[in-house]
mmCIF file of C-alpha atoms in Angstrom:
data_model
loop_
_atom_site.group_PDB
_atom_site.id
_atom_site.type_symbol
_atom_site.label_atom_id
_atom_site.label_comp_id
_atom_site.label_asym_id
_atom_site.label_seq_id
_atom_site.Cartn_x
_atom_site.Cartn_y
_atom_site.Cartn_z
ATOM 1 C CA MET O 1 -9.776 71.479 -55.928
ATOM 2 C CA ASN O 2 -6.304 70.916 -57.480
ATOM 3 C CA SER O 3 -3.902 73.916 -57.770
ATOM 4 C CA ASN O 4 -4.858 74.795 -61.211
ATOM 5 C CA ASP O 5 -8.417 75.399 -60.266
ATOM 6 C CA ILE O 6 -7.387 77.610 -57.287
ATOM 7 C CA ALA O 7 -5.018 79.596 -59.598
ATOM 8 C CA ASN O 8 -7.984 80.241 -61.933
ATOM 9 C CA LEU O 9 -10.268 81.064 -58.968
ATOM 10 C CA GLU O 10 -7.666 83.471 -57.642
ATOM 11 C CA LYS O 11 -7.590 85.329 -61.198
ATOM 12 C CA LEU O 12 -11.318 85.515 -61.340
ATOM 13 C CA LEU O 13 -12.136 86.708 -57.786
ATOM 14 C CA PRO O 14 -10.406 90.313 -58.338
ATOM 15 C CA LEU O 15 -12.612 90.686 -61.471
ATOM 16 C CA ALA O 16 -15.692 89.755 -59.652
ATOM 17 C CA ASP O 17 -14.633 92.351 -57.121
ATOM 18 C CA LYS O 18 -14.031 94.902 -59.625
ATOM 19 C CA TYR O 19 -16.859 94.305 -62.117
ATOM 20 C CA GLY O 20 -19.464 92.622 -59.941
ATOM 21 C CA LEU O 21 -20.210 88.906 -59.691
ATOM 22 C CA ALA O 22 -23.303 89.038 -61.964
ATOM 23 C CA TYR O 23 -21.315 90.119 -64.849
ATOM 24 C CA ILE O 24 -18.581 87.417 -64.423
ATOM 25 C CA ILE O 25 -21.416 84.681 -64.138
ATOM 26 C CA ALA O 26 -23.095 86.245 -67.369
ATOM 27 C CA LEU O 27 -19.966 85.999 -69.148
ATOM 28 C CA ILE O 28 -19.199 82.403 -68.070
ATOM 29 C CA LEU O 29 -22.690 81.454 -68.933
ATOM 30 C CA LEU O 30 -22.379 83.098 -72.395
ATOM 31 C CA LEU O 31 -19.328 81.044 -73.069
ATOM 32 C CA ILE O 32 -20.982 77.890 -72.064
ATOM 33 C CA PHE O 33 -23.948 78.753 -74.373
ATOM 34 C CA LEU O 34 -21.480 79.440 -77.187
ATOM 35 C CA VAL O 35 -19.723 76.255 -76.614
ATOM 36 C CA LEU O 36 -23.114 74.379 -76.871
ATOM 37 C CA LEU O 37 -24.112 76.139 -79.894
ATOM 38 C CA ARG O 38 -20.880 75.213 -81.646
ATOM 39 C CA SER O 39 -21.328 71.680 -80.598
ATOM 40 C CA ILE O 40 -24.672 71.646 -82.065
ATOM 41 C CA VAL O 41 -23.673 73.369 -85.239
ATOM 42 C CA LYS O 42 -20.962 70.840 -85.818
ATOM 43 C CA GLY O 43 -22.974 67.809 -84.979
ATOM 44 C CA ASN O 44 -21.059 66.485 -81.969
ATOM 45 C CA LEU O 45 -24.108 67.111 -79.649
ATOM 46 C CA VAL O 46 -26.700 65.451 -81.724
ATOM 47 C CA PRO O 47 -25.583 62.019 -83.495
ATOM 48 C CA ARG O 48 -25.746 62.411 -87.338
ATOM 49 C CA GLU O 49 -27.811 59.293 -87.759
ATOM 50 C CA LEU O 50 -30.716 60.727 -85.510
ATOM 51 C CA LEU O 51 -30.421 63.914 -87.400
ATOM 52 C CA GLU O 52 -30.736 62.120 -90.821
ATOM 53 C CA ARG O 53 -33.496 60.223 -89.543
ATOM 54 C CA ALA O 54 -35.408 63.269 -88.277
ATOM 55 C CA GLU O 55 -34.753 64.884 -91.661
ATOM 56 C CA GLU O 56 -36.150 61.806 -93.507
ATOM 57 C CA ASP O 57 -39.148 61.710 -91.378
ATOM 58 C CA ARG O 58 -39.797 65.361 -92.040
ATOM 59 C CA ASP O 59 -39.522 65.012 -95.799
ATOM 60 C CA ARG O 60 -41.949 62.128 -95.721
ATOM 61 C CA LEU O 61 -44.472 63.984 -93.656
ATOM 62 C CA GLN O 62 -44.121 66.981 -95.919
ATOM 63 C CA ASN O 63 -44.873 64.907 -99.042
ATOM 64 C CA ILE O 64 -47.951 63.450 -97.502
ATOM 65 C CA LEU O 65 -49.113 66.969 -96.441
ATOM 66 C CA ASP O 66 -48.365 68.062 -100.156
ATOM 67 C CA LYS O 67 -50.342 65.279 -101.445
ATOM 68 C CA GLU O 68 -53.324 65.929 -99.311
ATOM 69 C CA ARG O 69 -53.127 69.562 -100.033
ATOM 70 C CA SER O 70 -53.269 69.018 -103.835
ATOM 71 C CA ASP O 71 -56.039 66.652 -103.394
ATOM 72 C CA PHE O 72 -57.916 69.133 -101.351
ATOM 73 C CA MET O 73 -57.178 71.860 -103.747
ATOM 74 C CA ALA O 74 -58.121 70.034 -106.898
ATOM 75 C CA PRO O 75 -62.030 71.022 -106.960
ATOM 76 C CA THR O 76 -60.966 74.711 -106.541
ATOM 77 C CA LEU O 77 -58.463 74.698 -109.326
ATOM 78 C CA GLU O 78 -61.058 73.136 -111.648
ATOM 79 C CA VAL O 79 -63.445 75.873 -110.888
ATOM 80 C CA LEU O 80 -60.835 78.491 -111.528
ATOM 81 C CA GLN O 81 -59.870 76.812 -114.745
ATOM 82 C CA ARG O 82 -63.490 76.811 -115.875
ATOM 83 C CA LEU O 83 -63.800 80.356 -114.968
ATOM 84 C CA LYS O 84 -60.686 81.285 -116.944
ATOM 85 C CA ILE O 85 -62.007 79.368 -120.041
ATOM 86 C CA ASP O 86 -65.331 81.103 -119.779
ATOM 87 C CA HIS O 87 -63.760 84.511 -119.490
ATOM 88 C CA THR O 88 -61.483 83.969 -122.578
ATOM 89 C CA ALA O 89 -64.278 82.459 -124.496
ATOM 90 C CA ASN O 90 -66.397 85.636 -123.748
ATOM 91 C CA GLY O 91 -63.609 87.934 -124.360
ATOM 92 C CA ALA O 92 -63.243 86.627 -127.905
ATOM 93 C CA THR O 93 -66.935 87.129 -128.771
ATOM 94 C CA ALA O 94 -67.393 90.624 -126.868
ATOM 95 C CA GLY O 95 -64.290 92.401 -127.117
ATOM 96 C CA SER O 96 -65.553 95.749 -127.282
ATOM 97 C CA THR O 97 -67.897 95.219 -124.398
ATOM 98 C CA GLN O 98 -64.831 94.506 -122.153
ATOM 99 C CA GLU O 99 -63.349 97.562 -123.122
ATOM 100 C CA GLU O 100 -66.360 99.671 -122.359
ATOM 101 C CA ASP O 101 -66.466 97.795 -118.880
ATOM 102 C CA ARG O 102 -62.950 98.680 -118.188
ATOM 103 C CA ARG O 103 -63.642 102.395 -118.761
ATOM 104 C CA GLY O 104 -66.640 102.368 -116.477
#
């Protein structure tokens, strides 16, 4: 240990004596966590090229899932469209019947 480390340690030991060692360690760990979080946000911890590649993969997979979802939901949408067309066609011919149904 060099003299600078010893001087820092001499400053920390009275605090550990006064407040307790657990609080001092928790404070040091919190500072380390904040430094790591800041590095992640700035992009220093994860190389930018890896991040961009991961985002491209995510977007590509999301497009695949969207296509599969639309293919899966197409029959349901067709049924709903037919029901809507049938409902509007029945509404044009029997408008008074619908009003009576609404009243109960």
